[in-house]
Amino acid sequence: MQLRLTNNIDKLGTTGLFITAIFSPCCFPLFAFAASALGLGSFEFFGSWTMLFFQLMVLVALIGLYKSYQKHQCLYPLLLALLSGLSMFYAIHFIDNESFVYTLYAGMFGLLIATIWNYKRNKMNRNWENCTTYNGKIVELNSTISCPECGYKKNEIMPTDSCVYFYECENCKAQLKPKQGDCCVYCSYGTVKCPPIQAGETCC
């Protein structure tokens, strides 16, 4: 649960700042149409706290992107987010002419792009975490075994140095064996076959 929350901090912040903009059409005229479609008119949901809440959401998004960078080590989404965040803070605190709104919007959509980019990097990183090389080929190690007796499912990490011929269901204690023609329980009851079979070899 905590890991899932950590992986979604940036999306929470980015979503929050766009919600703030939609619910504050006077401060963000570009989103006035969306606000009107929601029947809000010129209603300011956050009142005098709009910009403070907006900046807080930017900060939350940046923290989330930094935490993701620590995992996948891809600097580009974080750099884009930092530049976008700086442009928004600069627009809010230092620009008092019509270019304010353009700089602010550029930062908002830049942060949105960074968040989408970061999501793809996180997904790619999670996929690679569950893989390894077996005799020079990339194989998936995660396999979810389904017990044929009670239907209980459990995610397991398959070994690469041995076959699993016997497996006890954690729920009903049934002793599973490979089906005829299969080399191990993962090939018979798992969502992913064992590493040797994935690599196109015969199992041990």
Short mmCIF file of C-alpha atoms in Angstrom, two decimals:
data_model
loop_
_atom_site.label_atom_id
_atom_site.label_comp_id
_atom_site.label_asym_id
_atom_site.label_seq_id
_atom_site.Cartn_x
_atom_site.Cartn_y
_atom_site.Cartn_z
CA MET A 1 0.00 0.00 0.00
CA GLN A 2 2.81 2.39 0.94
CA LEU A 3 4.74 1.52 -2.24
CA ARG A 4 1.65 2.17 -4.38
CA LEU A 5 1.16 5.57 -2.71
CA THR A 6 4.81 6.49 -3.23
CA ASN A 7 4.58 5.62 -6.94
CA ASN A 8 1.53 7.88 -7.33
CA ILE A 9 2.64 11.03 -5.48
CA ASP A 10 3.55 12.84 -8.70
CA LYS A 11 0.19 11.96 -10.30
CA LEU A 12 -1.61 13.17 -7.17
CA GLY A 13 0.18 16.52 -7.32
CA THR A 14 -0.31 17.03 -11.06
CA THR A 15 -3.99 16.06 -10.86
CA GLY A 16 -4.39 18.39 -7.90
CA LEU A 17 -2.99 21.42 -9.68
CA PHE A 18 -5.22 20.88 -12.72
CA ILE A 19 -8.26 20.45 -10.47
CA THR A 20 -7.28 23.70 -8.74
CA ALA A 21 -7.10 25.42 -12.13
CA ILE A 22 -10.48 24.08 -13.29
CA PHE A 23 -12.18 25.13 -10.05
CA SER A 24 -10.59 28.59 -10.23
CA PRO A 25 -11.64 29.92 -13.67
CA CYS A 26 -10.95 33.56 -12.75
CA CYS A 27 -7.29 32.79 -12.08
CA PHE A 28 -7.00 30.32 -14.96
CA PRO A 29 -9.14 31.60 -17.86
CA LEU A 30 -7.99 28.78 -20.16
CA PHE A 31 -10.01 26.38 -17.98
CA ALA A 32 -13.07 28.63 -17.77
CA PHE A 33 -14.85 26.53 -20.43
CA ALA A 34 -14.34 23.35 -18.40
CA ALA A 35 -15.57 25.16 -15.29
CA SER A 36 -18.66 26.40 -17.16
CA ALA A 37 -19.38 22.87 -18.39
CA LEU A 38 -19.36 21.76 -14.77
CA GLY A 39 -21.79 24.55 -13.92
CA LEU A 40 -19.28 26.50 -11.85
CA GLY A 41 -19.35 29.75 -13.80
CA SER A 42 -16.97 32.17 -12.10
CA PHE A 43 -17.10 30.32 -8.80
CA GLU A 44 -13.74 30.29 -6.99
CA PHE A 45 -13.65 27.07 -4.96
CA PHE A 46 -10.37 27.84 -3.18
CA GLY A 47 -10.90 31.60 -2.86
CA SER A 48 -7.84 33.53 -1.70
CA TRP A 49 -6.02 30.22 -1.11
CA THR A 50 -6.00 29.27 -4.81
CA MET A 51 -2.38 30.09 -5.62
CA LEU A 52 -1.10 28.73 -2.32
CA PHE A 53 -2.87 25.41 -2.89
CA PHE A 54 -1.72 25.41 -6.53
CA GLN A 55 1.93 25.80 -5.49
CA LEU A 56 1.53 23.08 -2.87
CA MET A 57 0.33 20.66 -5.57
CA VAL A 58 3.32 21.57 -7.73
CA LEU A 59 5.61 20.79 -4.80
CA VAL A 60 3.87 17.45 -4.18
CA ALA A 61 4.30 16.51 -7.85
CA LEU A 62 8.02 17.41 -7.77
CA ILE A 63 8.56 15.31 -4.63
CA GLY A 64 6.85 12.36 -6.32
CA LEU A 65 8.97 12.73 -9.45
CA TYR A 66 12.15 12.88 -7.37
CA LYS A 67 11.21 9.69 -5.49
CA SER A 68 10.55 7.96 -8.81
CA TYR A 69 13.91 9.16 -10.14
CA GLN A 70 15.62 7.47 -7.20
CA LYS A 71 14.17 4.16 -8.41
CA HIS A 72 14.42 4.27 -12.20
CA GLN A 73 17.39 6.71 -12.43
CA CYS A 74 16.01 8.41 -15.55
CA LEU A 75 16.75 12.10 -15.06
CA TYR A 76 14.78 13.57 -17.97
CA PRO A 77 11.25 13.53 -16.47
CA LEU A 78 12.61 15.12 -13.29
CA LEU A 79 14.52 17.80 -15.21
CA LEU A 80 11.43 18.69 -17.25
CA ALA A 81 9.37 18.81 -14.06
CA LEU A 82 11.89 21.07 -12.31
CA LEU A 83 11.97 23.49 -15.26
CA SER A 84 8.18 23.46 -15.38
CA GLY A 85 7.93 24.04 -11.64
CA LEU A 86 10.41 26.91 -11.76
CA SER A 87 8.51 28.55 -14.60
CA MET A 88 5.26 28.36 -12.62
CA PHE A 89 6.79 29.76 -9.45
CA TYR A 90 8.49 32.51 -11.47
CA ALA A 91 5.21 33.41 -13.17
CA ILE A 92 3.35 33.58 -9.86
CA HIS A 93 5.92 35.62 -7.95
CA PHE A 94 7.78 37.72 -10.51
CA ILE A 95 5.64 38.36 -13.60
CA ASP A 96 2.95 41.03 -13.43
CA ASN A 97 2.06 41.40 -17.11
CA GLU A 98 0.12 39.38 -19.70
CA SER A 99 2.97 36.90 -20.17
CA PHE A 100 2.15 35.58 -16.67
CA VAL A 101 -0.62 33.31 -17.90
CA TYR A 102 1.40 31.89 -20.83
CA THR A 103 4.36 31.06 -18.58
CA LEU A 104 2.04 29.47 -16.05
CA TYR A 105 0.28 27.32 -18.65
CA ALA A 106 3.59 26.27 -20.19
CA GLY A 107 4.74 25.08 -16.78
CA MET A 108 1.49 23.23 -16.11
CA PHE A 109 1.53 21.29 -19.35
CA GLY A 110 5.27 20.70 -19.00
CA LEU A 111 4.62 19.10 -15.62
CA LEU A 112 1.82 17.03 -17.12
CA ILE A 113 4.19 15.70 -19.81
CA ALA A 114 6.83 14.95 -17.16
CA THR A 115 4.27 13.02 -15.10
CA ILE A 116 3.19 10.90 -18.09
CA TRP A 117 6.84 10.30 -19.01
CA ASN A 118 7.60 9.32 -15.41
CA TYR A 119 4.65 6.90 -15.37
CA LYS A 120 6.05 5.09 -18.42
CA ARG A 121 9.52 4.92 -16.86
CA ASN A 122 8.07 3.49 -13.62
CA LYS A 123 6.15 0.87 -15.59
CA MET A 124 9.25 -0.08 -17.57
CA ASN A 125 11.29 -0.29 -14.38
CA ARG A 126 8.74 -2.57 -12.69
CA ASN A 127 8.80 -4.88 -15.71
CA TRP A 128 12.59 -5.13 -15.63
CA GLU A 129 12.66 -5.77 -11.87
CA ASN A 130 10.84 -9.06 -12.46
CA CYS A 131 13.20 -10.24 -15.19
CA THR A 132 16.64 -11.79 -15.39
CA THR A 133 18.88 -13.37 -17.98
CA TYR A 134 18.95 -17.12 -18.42
CA ASN A 135 21.62 -18.48 -20.76
CA GLY A 136 21.78 -15.12 -22.50
CA LYS A 137 18.02 -14.65 -22.86
CA ILE A 138 15.70 -12.38 -20.85
CA VAL A 139 13.12 -14.32 -18.87
CA GLU A 140 10.27 -13.36 -16.53
CA LEU A 141 10.58 -14.65 -12.96
CA ASN A 142 7.14 -13.78 -11.58
CA SER A 143 4.47 -16.43 -12.01
CA THR A 144 1.08 -16.67 -10.31
CA ILE A 145 0.18 -20.24 -9.41
CA SER A 146 -3.51 -21.18 -9.32
CA CYS A 147 -4.45 -24.19 -7.24
CA PRO A 148 -6.68 -26.54 -9.32
CA GLU A 149 -8.31 -27.83 -6.12
CA CYS A 150 -9.50 -24.61 -4.43
CA GLY A 151 -8.67 -21.87 -6.96
CA TYR A 152 -6.31 -20.04 -4.58
CA LYS A 153 -3.74 -17.89 -6.37
CA LYS A 154 -0.32 -16.87 -5.17
CA ASN A 155 2.44 -14.90 -6.83
CA GLU A 156 5.81 -16.67 -6.70
CA ILE A 157 9.36 -15.92 -7.84
CA MET A 158 10.62 -18.84 -9.93
CA PRO A 159 14.13 -20.16 -9.32
CA THR A 160 16.57 -20.32 -12.21
CA ASP A 161 18.79 -23.05 -10.80
CA SER A 162 16.28 -25.79 -10.04
CA CYS A 163 12.92 -27.24 -11.08
CA VAL A 164 9.90 -27.10 -8.80
CA TYR A 165 8.25 -30.48 -9.12
CA PHE A 166 6.21 -30.37 -5.92
CA TYR A 167 4.22 -27.40 -4.63
CA GLU A 168 1.91 -27.16 -1.61
CA CYS A 169 -1.10 -24.87 -1.87
CA GLU A 170 -0.97 -22.35 0.95
CA ASN A 171 -4.75 -22.37 1.28
CA CYS A 172 -5.96 -25.97 1.06
CA LYS A 173 -2.58 -27.73 1.50
CA ALA A 174 -3.05 -29.76 -1.70
CA GLN A 175 0.20 -31.19 -3.11
CA LEU A 176 0.53 -30.10 -6.73
CA LYS A 177 2.55 -31.99 -9.32
CA PRO A 178 3.17 -31.11 -12.98
CA LYS A 179 0.63 -32.26 -15.51
CA GLN A 180 1.66 -34.93 -17.99
CA GLY A 181 4.03 -33.43 -20.51
CA ASP A 182 5.01 -30.49 -18.29
CA CYS A 183 8.34 -30.25 -16.53
CA CYS A 184 7.34 -28.30 -13.41
CA VAL A 185 4.37 -26.88 -11.50
CA TYR A 186 4.90 -23.42 -13.01
CA CYS A 187 4.44 -24.78 -16.52
CA SER A 188 1.22 -26.52 -15.42
CA TYR A 189 -0.41 -24.05 -13.04
CA GLY A 190 1.48 -20.76 -13.40
CA THR A 191 0.70 -17.70 -15.49
CA VAL A 192 4.30 -17.78 -16.76
CA LYS A 193 6.26 -20.89 -17.67
CA CYS A 194 9.60 -21.64 -16.01
CA PRO A 195 12.82 -19.86 -17.15
CA PRO A 196 14.28 -22.75 -19.22
CA ILE A 197 11.06 -23.14 -21.21
CA GLN A 198 10.88 -19.36 -21.74
CA ALA A 199 14.45 -19.48 -23.04
CA GLY A 200 13.48 -22.22 -25.53
CA GLU A 201 15.32 -24.98 -23.74
CA THR A 202 14.32 -28.22 -22.06
CA CYS A 203 13.68 -28.03 -18.34
CA CYS A 204 16.00 -29.76 -15.88
#
